[in-house]
mmCIF file of C-alpha atoms and ligand atoms in Angstrom:
data_model
loop_
_atom_site.group_PDB
_atom_site.id
_atom_site.type_symbol
_atom_site.label_atom_id
_atom_site.label_comp_id
_atom_site.label_asym_id
_atom_site.label_seq_id
_atom_site.Cartn_x
_atom_site.Cartn_y
_atom_site.Cartn_z
ATOM 1 C CA MET A 1 -25.433 -3.502 38.285
ATOM 2 C CA LYS A 2 -21.878 -2.668 36.995
ATOM 3 C CA ALA A 3 -22.543 -2.930 33.323
ATOM 4 C CA ILE A 4 -25.301 -0.061 33.746
ATOM 5 C CA PHE A 5 -22.622 2.151 36.035
ATOM 6 C CA LYS A 6 -20.652 1.474 33.188
ATOM 7 C CA THR A 7 -22.952 2.481 30.138
ATOM 8 C CA MET A 8 -24.331 5.759 32.999
ATOM 9 C CA SER A 9 -19.863 6.806 32.964
ATOM 10 C CA VAL A 10 -19.670 6.373 29.055
ATOM 11 C CA ILE A 11 -22.607 8.467 28.669
ATOM 12 C CA VAL A 12 -21.677 10.616 31.216
ATOM 13 C CA ALA A 13 -18.225 11.088 29.758
ATOM 14 C CA VAL A 14 -19.374 11.801 26.042
ATOM 15 C CA LEU A 15 -21.893 13.998 27.284
ATOM 16 C CA VAL A 16 -18.806 16.235 28.771
ATOM 17 C CA VAL A 17 -16.759 15.618 25.894
ATOM 18 C CA CYS A 18 -19.769 16.915 23.467
ATOM 19 C CA SER A 19 -20.432 20.045 25.750
ATOM 20 C CA LEU A 20 -16.974 20.881 25.945
ATOM 21 C CA ALA A 21 -16.437 20.781 21.838
ATOM 22 C CA VAL A 22 -19.462 23.312 21.729
ATOM 23 C CA VAL A 23 -17.919 25.913 24.436
ATOM 24 C CA THR A 24 -14.089 25.136 22.888
ATOM 25 C CA ALA A 25 -15.608 25.726 18.871
ATOM 26 C CA ASN A 26 -18.208 28.675 20.246
ATOM 27 C CA ALA A 27 -14.743 30.017 21.972
ATOM 28 C CA ALA A 28 -13.030 29.294 18.729
ATOM 29 C CA GLY A 29 -15.363 31.720 16.846
ATOM 30 C CA LYS A 30 -17.465 29.131 15.678
ATOM 31 C CA LYS A 31 -20.393 30.547 14.931
ATOM 32 C CA ILE A 32 -24.092 30.148 15.579
ATOM 33 C CA VAL A 33 -25.931 28.996 12.398
ATOM 34 C CA VAL A 34 -29.579 29.839 12.488
ATOM 35 C CA GLY A 35 -31.559 28.425 9.385
ATOM 36 C CA PHE A 36 -34.479 30.657 9.100
ATOM 37 C CA SER A 37 -37.435 29.586 6.946
ATOM 38 C CA GLN A 38 -39.849 32.328 5.829
ATOM 39 C CA ILE A 39 -42.946 31.994 4.499
ATOM 40 C CA GLY A 40 -42.979 34.991 1.985
ATOM 41 C CA ALA A 41 -43.815 38.285 1.107
ATOM 42 C CA GLU A 42 -47.435 38.206 0.762
ATOM 43 C CA SER A 43 -47.512 41.366 2.248
ATOM 44 C CA ALA A 44 -46.441 44.659 3.975
ATOM 45 C CA TRP A 45 -46.304 43.102 7.209
ATOM 46 C CA ARG A 46 -44.334 40.064 5.995
ATOM 47 C CA VAL A 47 -41.753 42.526 4.551
ATOM 48 C CA ALA A 48 -41.026 44.153 7.338
ATOM 49 C CA ASN A 49 -41.088 41.153 9.261
ATOM 50 C CA THR A 50 -38.103 39.857 6.985
ATOM 51 C CA GLU A 51 -36.712 43.431 7.504
ATOM 52 C CA SER A 52 -36.500 43.029 11.081
ATOM 53 C CA ILE A 53 -34.867 39.181 11.292
ATOM 54 C CA ILE A 54 -32.245 39.975 8.526
ATOM 55 C CA SER A 55 -31.402 43.594 10.076
ATOM 56 C CA GLU A 56 -30.897 42.065 13.714
ATOM 57 C CA ALA A 57 -29.076 38.906 12.608
ATOM 58 C CA LYS A 58 -26.197 41.466 11.180
ATOM 59 C CA LYS A 59 -25.915 43.023 14.701
ATOM 60 C CA TYR A 60 -24.978 39.731 16.030
ATOM 61 C CA PRO A 61 -21.012 39.113 14.834
ATOM 62 C CA ASN A 62 -21.434 35.752 16.447
ATOM 63 C CA ILE A 63 -24.646 34.627 14.086
ATOM 64 C CA GLU A 64 -24.707 33.628 10.919
ATOM 65 C CA LEU A 65 -28.162 33.469 9.148
ATOM 66 C CA LYS A 66 -29.217 30.841 6.518
ATOM 67 C CA PHE A 67 -32.961 32.650 5.274
ATOM 68 C CA SER A 68 -34.856 30.996 2.823
ATOM 69 C CA ASP A 69 -37.975 32.669 1.347
ATOM 70 C CA ALA A 70 -40.505 29.542 0.558
ATOM 71 C CA GLN A 71 -43.194 31.888 -1.721
ATOM 72 C CA GLN A 72 -46.278 31.071 0.956
ATOM 73 C CA LYS A 73 -45.625 27.695 0.176
ATOM 74 C CA GLN A 74 -45.753 24.461 2.904
ATOM 75 C CA GLU A 75 -43.688 21.969 0.436
ATOM 76 C CA ASN A 76 -40.986 24.873 0.118
ATOM 77 C CA GLN A 77 -40.951 25.594 4.037
ATOM 78 C CA ILE A 78 -40.396 21.140 4.655
ATOM 79 C CA LYS A 79 -37.936 21.205 1.818
ATOM 80 C CA ALA A 80 -36.042 24.006 3.469
ATOM 81 C CA ILE A 81 -36.419 22.884 7.352
ATOM 82 C CA ARG A 82 -34.554 19.453 5.720
ATOM 83 C CA SER A 83 -31.937 21.398 4.195
ATOM 84 C CA PHE A 84 -31.186 23.054 7.351
ATOM 85 C CA ILE A 85 -31.064 19.726 9.302
ATOM 86 C CA ALA A 86 -28.606 18.456 5.957
ATOM 87 C CA GLN A 87 -26.541 21.064 7.257
ATOM 88 C CA GLY A 88 -26.883 20.613 10.582
ATOM 89 C CA VAL A 89 -27.636 24.658 11.615
ATOM 90 C CA ASP A 90 -27.418 25.112 15.459
ATOM 91 C CA VAL A 91 -31.287 26.477 15.446
ATOM 92 C CA ILE A 92 -33.743 26.331 13.043
ATOM 93 C CA ALA A 93 -36.259 29.463 13.354
ATOM 94 C CA PHE A 94 -39.080 29.322 11.165
ATOM 95 C CA SER A 95 -43.193 31.121 10.606
ATOM 96 C CA PRO A 96 -45.527 28.406 9.189
ATOM 97 C CA VAL A 97 -47.736 29.055 6.608
ATOM 98 C CA VAL A 98 -50.501 26.735 7.904
ATOM 99 C CA GLU A 99 -50.950 25.245 11.471
ATOM 100 C CA THR A 100 -50.748 21.252 10.423
ATOM 101 C CA GLY A 101 -48.643 18.964 8.906
ATOM 102 C CA TRP A 102 -45.404 19.705 10.648
ATOM 103 C CA THR A 103 -44.845 16.840 12.861
ATOM 104 C CA PRO A 104 -42.676 14.445 10.537
ATOM 105 C CA VAL A 105 -39.971 17.250 10.042
ATOM 106 C CA LEU A 106 -40.146 18.575 13.242
ATOM 107 C CA LYS A 107 -39.515 15.078 14.380
ATOM 108 C CA GLU A 108 -36.357 15.155 12.009
ATOM 109 C CA ALA A 109 -35.031 18.386 13.471
ATOM 110 C CA LYS A 110 -35.637 16.442 16.697
ATOM 111 C CA ARG A 111 -33.286 13.600 15.578
ATOM 112 C CA ALA A 112 -31.029 15.836 14.392
ATOM 113 C CA GLY A 113 -30.854 17.523 18.247
ATOM 114 C CA ILE A 114 -31.816 20.768 16.255
ATOM 115 C CA PRO A 115 -33.895 23.083 18.708
ATOM 116 C CA VAL A 116 -36.741 24.919 16.695
ATOM 117 C CA ILE A 117 -38.238 28.135 17.872
ATOM 118 C CA LEU A 118 -41.436 28.946 16.202
ATOM 119 C CA SER A 119 -42.009 32.755 15.159
ATOM 120 C CA ASP A 120 -44.919 34.482 14.767
ATOM 121 C CA ARG A 121 -47.446 31.645 13.868
ATOM 122 C CA ALA A 122 -47.961 28.585 15.836
ATOM 123 C CA VAL A 123 -48.107 24.958 14.299
ATOM 124 C CA ASP A 124 -51.194 22.273 15.637
ATOM 125 C CA THR A 125 -49.011 19.013 16.658
ATOM 126 C CA ASP A 126 -49.755 16.358 19.357
ATOM 127 C CA ASP A 127 -46.389 16.287 20.584
ATOM 128 C CA ASP A 128 -45.147 19.994 22.460
ATOM 129 C CA SER A 129 -41.689 18.403 22.345
ATOM 130 C CA LEU A 130 -40.867 19.842 18.714
ATOM 131 C CA TRP A 131 -40.331 23.195 19.274
ATOM 132 C CA VAL A 132 -38.884 24.860 22.172
ATOM 133 C CA SER A 133 -40.720 28.674 22.162
ATOM 134 C CA PHE A 134 -43.674 30.283 20.388
ATOM 135 C CA MET A 135 -42.791 34.192 19.941
ATOM 136 C CA GLY A 136 -45.620 36.477 18.548
ATOM 137 C CA SER A 137 -48.805 38.137 18.376
ATOM 138 C CA ASP A 138 -51.972 36.467 19.749
ATOM 139 C CA PHE A 139 -54.112 36.630 17.164
ATOM 140 C CA VAL A 140 -57.038 36.076 18.846
ATOM 141 C CA GLU A 141 -57.023 38.762 20.805
ATOM 142 C CA GLU A 142 -56.240 40.997 17.716
ATOM 143 C CA GLY A 143 -59.576 39.601 16.125
ATOM 144 C CA ARG A 144 -61.578 40.218 19.690
ATOM 145 C CA ARG A 145 -60.206 43.997 19.443
ATOM 146 C CA ALA A 146 -61.142 44.564 15.795
ATOM 147 C CA ALA A 147 -64.571 43.434 17.061
ATOM 148 C CA GLN A 148 -65.058 45.327 19.830
ATOM 149 C CA TRP A 149 -63.644 48.420 18.179
ATOM 150 C CA LEU A 150 -66.261 47.676 15.711
ATOM 151 C CA VAL A 151 -69.266 46.918 18.180
ATOM 152 C CA ASP A 152 -68.255 50.601 20.001
ATOM 153 C CA ASN A 153 -67.894 53.160 17.485
ATOM 154 C CA TYR A 154 -69.843 51.352 14.453
ATOM 155 C CA GLU A 155 -73.305 54.028 15.330
ATOM 156 C CA ARG A 156 -71.446 56.931 15.518
ATOM 157 C CA LEU A 157 -69.810 56.108 12.173
ATOM 158 C CA LYS A 158 -71.676 55.238 9.869
ATOM 159 C CA ASN A 159 -73.660 56.663 7.340
ATOM 160 C CA PRO A 160 -76.807 58.266 8.763
ATOM 161 C CA ALA A 161 -78.916 56.831 6.292
ATOM 162 C CA LYS A 162 -78.047 53.251 7.502
ATOM 163 C CA SER A 163 -79.812 51.261 10.272
ATOM 164 C CA MET A 164 -78.639 50.024 13.269
ATOM 165 C CA GLN A 165 -80.971 47.009 13.107
ATOM 166 C CA VAL A 166 -79.229 44.856 11.204
ATOM 167 C CA VAL A 167 -75.409 45.591 10.463
ATOM 168 C CA ASN A 168 -73.988 43.636 7.310
ATOM 169 C CA ILE A 169 -70.181 42.290 7.951
ATOM 170 C CA VAL A 170 -68.004 40.965 5.198
ATOM 171 C CA GLU A 171 -65.046 39.222 5.986
ATOM 172 C CA LEU A 172 -61.510 38.343 4.181
ATOM 173 C CA GLN A 173 -59.874 36.098 5.582
ATOM 174 C CA GLY A 174 -56.645 35.510 5.629
ATOM 175 C CA THR A 175 -54.572 32.250 4.350
ATOM 176 C CA VAL A 176 -56.818 29.219 4.442
ATOM 177 C CA GLY A 177 -55.385 27.326 7.767
ATOM 178 C CA SER A 178 -52.777 29.468 9.163
ATOM 179 C CA ALA A 179 -53.173 30.657 12.399
ATOM 180 C CA PRO A 180 -53.773 34.301 12.270
ATOM 181 C CA ALA A 181 -56.994 33.630 9.774
ATOM 182 C CA ILE A 182 -58.030 30.432 12.219
ATOM 183 C CA ASP A 183 -57.479 32.964 15.349
ATOM 184 C CA ARG A 184 -58.801 36.568 14.124
ATOM 185 C CA LYS A 185 -61.965 34.578 12.763
ATOM 186 C CA VAL A 186 -62.765 33.172 16.707
ATOM 187 C CA GLY A 187 -61.742 36.656 18.660
ATOM 188 C CA PHE A 188 -63.883 38.565 16.226
ATOM 189 C CA GLU A 189 -67.354 35.677 16.214
ATOM 190 C CA GLU A 190 -66.470 35.246 19.812
ATOM 191 C CA VAL A 191 -67.533 39.365 20.338
ATOM 192 C CA ILE A 192 -69.540 39.532 17.746
ATOM 193 C CA VAL A 193 -72.289 37.239 19.001
ATOM 194 C CA LYS A 194 -72.980 38.809 21.737
ATOM 195 C CA TYR A 195 -74.427 41.423 19.721
ATOM 196 C CA PRO A 196 -77.220 40.009 17.094
ATOM 197 C CA ASN A 197 -77.750 43.339 15.231
ATOM 198 C CA PHE A 198 -73.904 42.524 14.004
ATOM 199 C CA LYS A 199 -73.981 39.720 11.605
ATOM 200 C CA ILE A 200 -70.811 38.689 8.534
ATOM 201 C CA ILE A 201 -73.149 37.504 5.628
ATOM 202 C CA LYS A 202 -69.520 37.060 3.425
ATOM 203 C CA SER A 203 -66.407 35.477 4.815
ATOM 204 C CA GLN A 204 -63.734 34.193 2.107
ATOM 205 C CA SER A 205 -59.946 33.581 2.047
ATOM 206 C CA GLY A 206 -58.310 36.505 0.080
ATOM 207 C CA ASP A 207 -54.646 34.765 1.372
ATOM 208 C CA PHE A 208 -53.517 38.136 3.210
ATOM 209 C CA THR A 209 -52.268 39.651 -0.744
ATOM 210 C CA ARG A 210 -53.474 43.131 -1.643
ATOM 211 C CA SER A 211 -54.823 41.421 -5.321
ATOM 212 C CA LYS A 212 -57.024 38.783 -3.492
ATOM 213 C CA GLY A 213 -58.493 41.222 -1.379
ATOM 214 C CA LYS A 214 -59.147 43.480 -4.280
ATOM 215 C CA GLU A 215 -60.726 40.393 -6.098
ATOM 216 C CA VAL A 216 -62.655 38.849 -3.295
ATOM 217 C CA MET A 217 -64.002 42.237 -2.361
ATOM 218 C CA GLU A 218 -65.275 42.911 -6.290
ATOM 219 C CA ALA A 219 -67.198 39.703 -5.590
ATOM 220 C CA PHE A 220 -68.662 40.917 -2.899
ATOM 221 C CA MET A 221 -69.544 44.100 -4.186
ATOM 222 C CA LYS A 222 -71.096 42.189 -7.170
ATOM 223 C CA ALA A 223 -73.285 39.562 -4.930
ATOM 224 C CA GLU A 224 -74.531 42.014 -1.983
ATOM 225 C CA GLY A 225 -73.644 45.628 -3.203
ATOM 226 C CA LYS A 226 -74.954 48.221 -1.022
ATOM 227 C CA LYS A 227 -76.288 45.672 1.989
ATOM 228 C CA ILE A 228 -72.575 45.859 2.957
ATOM 229 C CA ASP A 229 -72.507 47.801 5.928
ATOM 230 C CA VAL A 230 -68.732 46.406 7.519
ATOM 231 C CA LEU A 231 -65.729 45.348 6.247
ATOM 232 C CA PHE A 232 -63.465 43.191 8.510
ATOM 233 C CA GLY A 233 -60.103 42.263 6.626
ATOM 234 C CA HIS A 234 -57.500 40.029 8.323
ATOM 235 C CA ASN A 235 -54.913 41.917 7.753
ATOM 236 C CA ASP A 236 -54.488 45.727 5.965
ATOM 237 C CA ASP A 237 -53.140 44.691 2.816
ATOM 238 C CA MET A 238 -56.640 43.059 1.578
ATOM 239 C CA ALA A 239 -58.300 45.973 3.531
ATOM 240 C CA ILE A 240 -56.339 47.930 1.128
ATOM 241 C CA GLY A 241 -56.857 45.929 -2.290
ATOM 242 C CA ALA A 242 -60.655 45.866 -1.186
ATOM 243 C CA ILE A 243 -60.536 50.032 -0.675
ATOM 244 C CA GLN A 244 -60.077 49.607 -4.522
ATOM 245 C CA ALA A 245 -62.531 47.632 -5.154
ATOM 246 C CA ILE A 246 -65.304 49.645 -3.246
ATOM 247 C CA GLU A 247 -64.299 52.683 -5.242
ATOM 248 C CA GLU A 248 -64.819 50.955 -8.261
ATOM 249 C CA PHE A 249 -68.040 50.044 -7.576
ATOM 250 C CA GLY A 250 -69.061 53.540 -6.678
ATOM 251 C CA LEU A 251 -69.337 53.413 -3.031
ATOM 252 C CA LYS A 252 -67.339 55.821 -0.544
ATOM 253 C CA PRO A 253 -64.909 52.903 1.842
ATOM 254 C CA GLY A 254 -64.956 54.519 5.534
ATOM 255 C CA LYS A 255 -67.950 56.199 5.554
ATOM 256 C CA ASP A 256 -70.210 54.059 3.140
ATOM 257 C CA ILE A 257 -68.539 50.988 4.320
ATOM 258 C CA ILE A 258 -67.010 50.894 7.802
ATOM 259 C CA ILE A 259 -63.761 49.402 7.392
ATOM 260 C CA VAL A 260 -61.434 47.700 10.358
ATOM 261 C CA SER A 261 -58.298 45.771 9.357
ATOM 262 C CA ILE A 262 -54.970 44.117 11.445
ATOM 263 C CA ASP A 263 -51.527 45.217 11.169
ATOM 264 C CA ALA A 264 -51.134 48.850 11.821
ATOM 265 C CA VAL A 265 -48.834 48.904 8.675
ATOM 266 C CA ARG A 266 -47.863 52.608 7.133
ATOM 267 C CA GLY A 267 -50.270 52.103 4.334
ATOM 268 C CA ALA A 268 -53.579 51.285 6.959
ATOM 269 C CA PHE A 269 -52.586 54.569 8.337
ATOM 270 C CA GLU A 270 -52.111 56.074 4.980
ATOM 271 C CA ALA A 271 -55.661 54.722 3.985
ATOM 272 C CA MET A 272 -56.694 56.467 7.613
ATOM 273 C CA LEU A 273 -55.374 59.763 6.890
ATOM 274 C CA ASP A 274 -57.430 59.769 3.344
ATOM 275 C CA GLY A 275 -60.980 58.403 5.462
ATOM 276 C CA LYS A 276 -60.940 55.793 3.742
ATOM 277 C CA LEU A 277 -59.840 53.232 6.605
ATOM 278 C CA ASN A 278 -61.605 53.865 10.153
ATOM 279 C CA CYS A 279 -59.046 51.399 12.518
ATOM 280 C CA THR A 280 -56.260 48.972 12.413
ATOM 281 C CA VAL A 281 -55.104 46.507 15.332
ATOM 282 C CA GLU A 282 -52.007 46.876 15.328
ATOM 283 C CA CYS A 283 -49.866 43.601 15.453
ATOM 284 C CA SER A 284 -45.929 43.973 15.141
ATOM 285 C CA PRO A 285 -43.404 41.823 12.867
ATOM 286 C CA LEU A 286 -40.461 43.493 14.784
ATOM 287 C CA LEU A 287 -39.680 40.403 15.908
ATOM 288 C CA GLY A 288 -35.932 40.135 14.948
ATOM 289 C CA PRO A 289 -34.432 41.247 18.353
ATOM 290 C CA GLN A 290 -36.435 38.556 20.662
ATOM 291 C CA LEU A 291 -35.685 35.718 17.703
ATOM 292 C CA PHE A 292 -31.866 36.963 18.346
ATOM 293 C CA GLN A 293 -31.893 37.408 21.877
ATOM 294 C CA ALA A 294 -33.897 33.712 22.177
ATOM 295 C CA VAL A 295 -31.065 31.996 20.171
ATOM 296 C CA ASN A 296 -28.122 33.850 22.152
ATOM 297 C CA ASP A 297 -29.743 32.424 24.980
ATOM 298 C CA LEU A 298 -30.899 28.912 24.284
ATOM 299 C CA MET A 299 -27.191 28.666 22.797
ATOM 300 C CA ALA A 300 -25.893 29.942 25.951
ATOM 301 C CA GLY A 301 -28.228 26.811 27.942
ATOM 302 C CA LYS A 302 -31.256 28.585 29.010
ATOM 303 C CA THR A 303 -34.691 27.463 28.768
ATOM 304 C CA LEU A 304 -36.592 29.722 27.049
ATOM 305 C CA PRO A 305 -40.407 30.827 27.636
ATOM 306 C CA ARG A 306 -42.801 28.468 26.334
ATOM 307 C CA ARG A 307 -44.858 31.270 24.951
ATOM 308 C CA ILE A 308 -43.577 35.006 23.820
ATOM 309 C CA VAL A 309 -46.440 37.452 23.538
ATOM 310 C CA THR A 310 -45.810 40.578 21.946
ATOM 311 C CA GLU A 311 -47.488 43.921 23.193
ATOM 312 C CA GLU A 312 -49.515 45.459 20.913
ATOM 313 C CA GLY A 313 -52.388 48.348 20.963
ATOM 314 C CA VAL A 314 -55.343 49.753 18.513
ATOM 315 C CA PHE A 315 -55.621 52.550 15.763
ATOM 316 C CA PRO A 316 -58.359 54.180 15.143
ATOM 317 C CA GLN A 317 -58.532 57.259 12.516
ATOM 318 C CA GLU A 318 -58.585 60.033 15.260
ATOM 319 C CA VAL A 319 -54.960 59.172 15.572
ATOM 320 C CA ALA A 320 -53.438 58.252 12.311
ATOM 321 C CA ALA A 321 -51.602 61.787 11.949
ATOM 322 C CA GLU A 322 -50.606 61.607 15.248
ATOM 323 C CA THR A 323 -49.232 58.075 14.876
ATOM 324 C CA LEU A 324 -47.933 57.589 11.373
ATOM 325 C CA PRO A 325 -44.650 59.474 12.149
ATOM 326 C CA THR A 326 -43.728 56.723 14.896
ATOM 327 C CA ARG A 327 -44.320 53.946 13.179
ATOM 328 C CA LYS A 328 -41.605 51.983 12.512
ATOM 329 C CA TYR A 329 -43.053 49.400 9.156
HETATM 330 O O1 GYE B 1 -51.033 39.371 10.123
HETATM 331 C C1 GYE B 1 -50.046 39.291 7.420
HETATM 332 C C2 GYE B 1 -49.167 38.342 6.884
HETATM 333 O O2 GYE B 1 -48.747 35.733 10.618
HETATM 334 C C3 GYE B 1 -49.135 38.331 11.694
HETATM 335 O O3 GYE B 1 -49.425 37.439 7.766
HETATM 336 C C4 GYE B 1 -48.978 37.759 10.606
HETATM 337 C C5 GYE B 1 -50.147 37.410 9.412
HETATM 338 C C6 GYE B 1 -49.931 39.075 8.985
HETATM 339 O O4 GYE B 1 -49.175 38.103 5.425
HETATM 340 O O5 GYE B 1 -50.261 40.754 7.232
#
């Protein structure tokens, strides 16, 4: 019993000394070092997300941001996280390119006592103690919103020569294995199955980029041509790439093929003003403010909410002109 007491008091003493050390260090002006591993620069969304994080970090004199770009490769993100651990940063935040494969490196962070915040995308791991908070959008809901807008508006917008008996949809998916690609597909299909005349006839990844979106849409056009009634793009960039492919094929995007995509970046509003895109579902990349608020809260000893959901809307072509000037990305 005595031995247990002795060990306990040693542990308590060590904890007190450690927390005093943190308080003194912060009081002495030691900065909170945050390591952020970004996916890459694959889309306008991602560029706006990076800008939001970097510019927000600059507003906090007590924060030092170490930013690393993984060029859309998971191995680069794992390397960056390991390097943050080796440097002994105070907090690690990252946007995981895919959902799986993170458990080992997150365990290393946990062993080093470094809290991890998930920004924008979730991870798939059995051990939920490996991250403290996940902030970002509800991607399943975004997929549902895109589908709901489509079934509610297709008849009104379709080319009069087209039938309502069969509505053939092609889908450009995001990065294979990524949370937004998986979840947006789930949400979209959840609504679409209730309308048996709406059918997805082709679905392939365009990796969230304009060039891949164009390339895959070219292949869809070659294979299905005029049979295609609708394009659902998991992001605006791929839809914008696809618009080019549709025009080069000799059809009118937004008229011969109704297009709905996700993100609500400026390029999507511009395409809507040209009549080439029909609707964009909002997914806000402006996560910088909530990320650094969370970092400060965490370092002040507060418990973060496990899930912080971003609030978002849906913008059809009719509101593009009035909405564009208010868009921040
Ligand atoms: O929709 C896409 C980007 O994870 C929500 O990633 C993000 C997605 C976004 O490349 O444009």
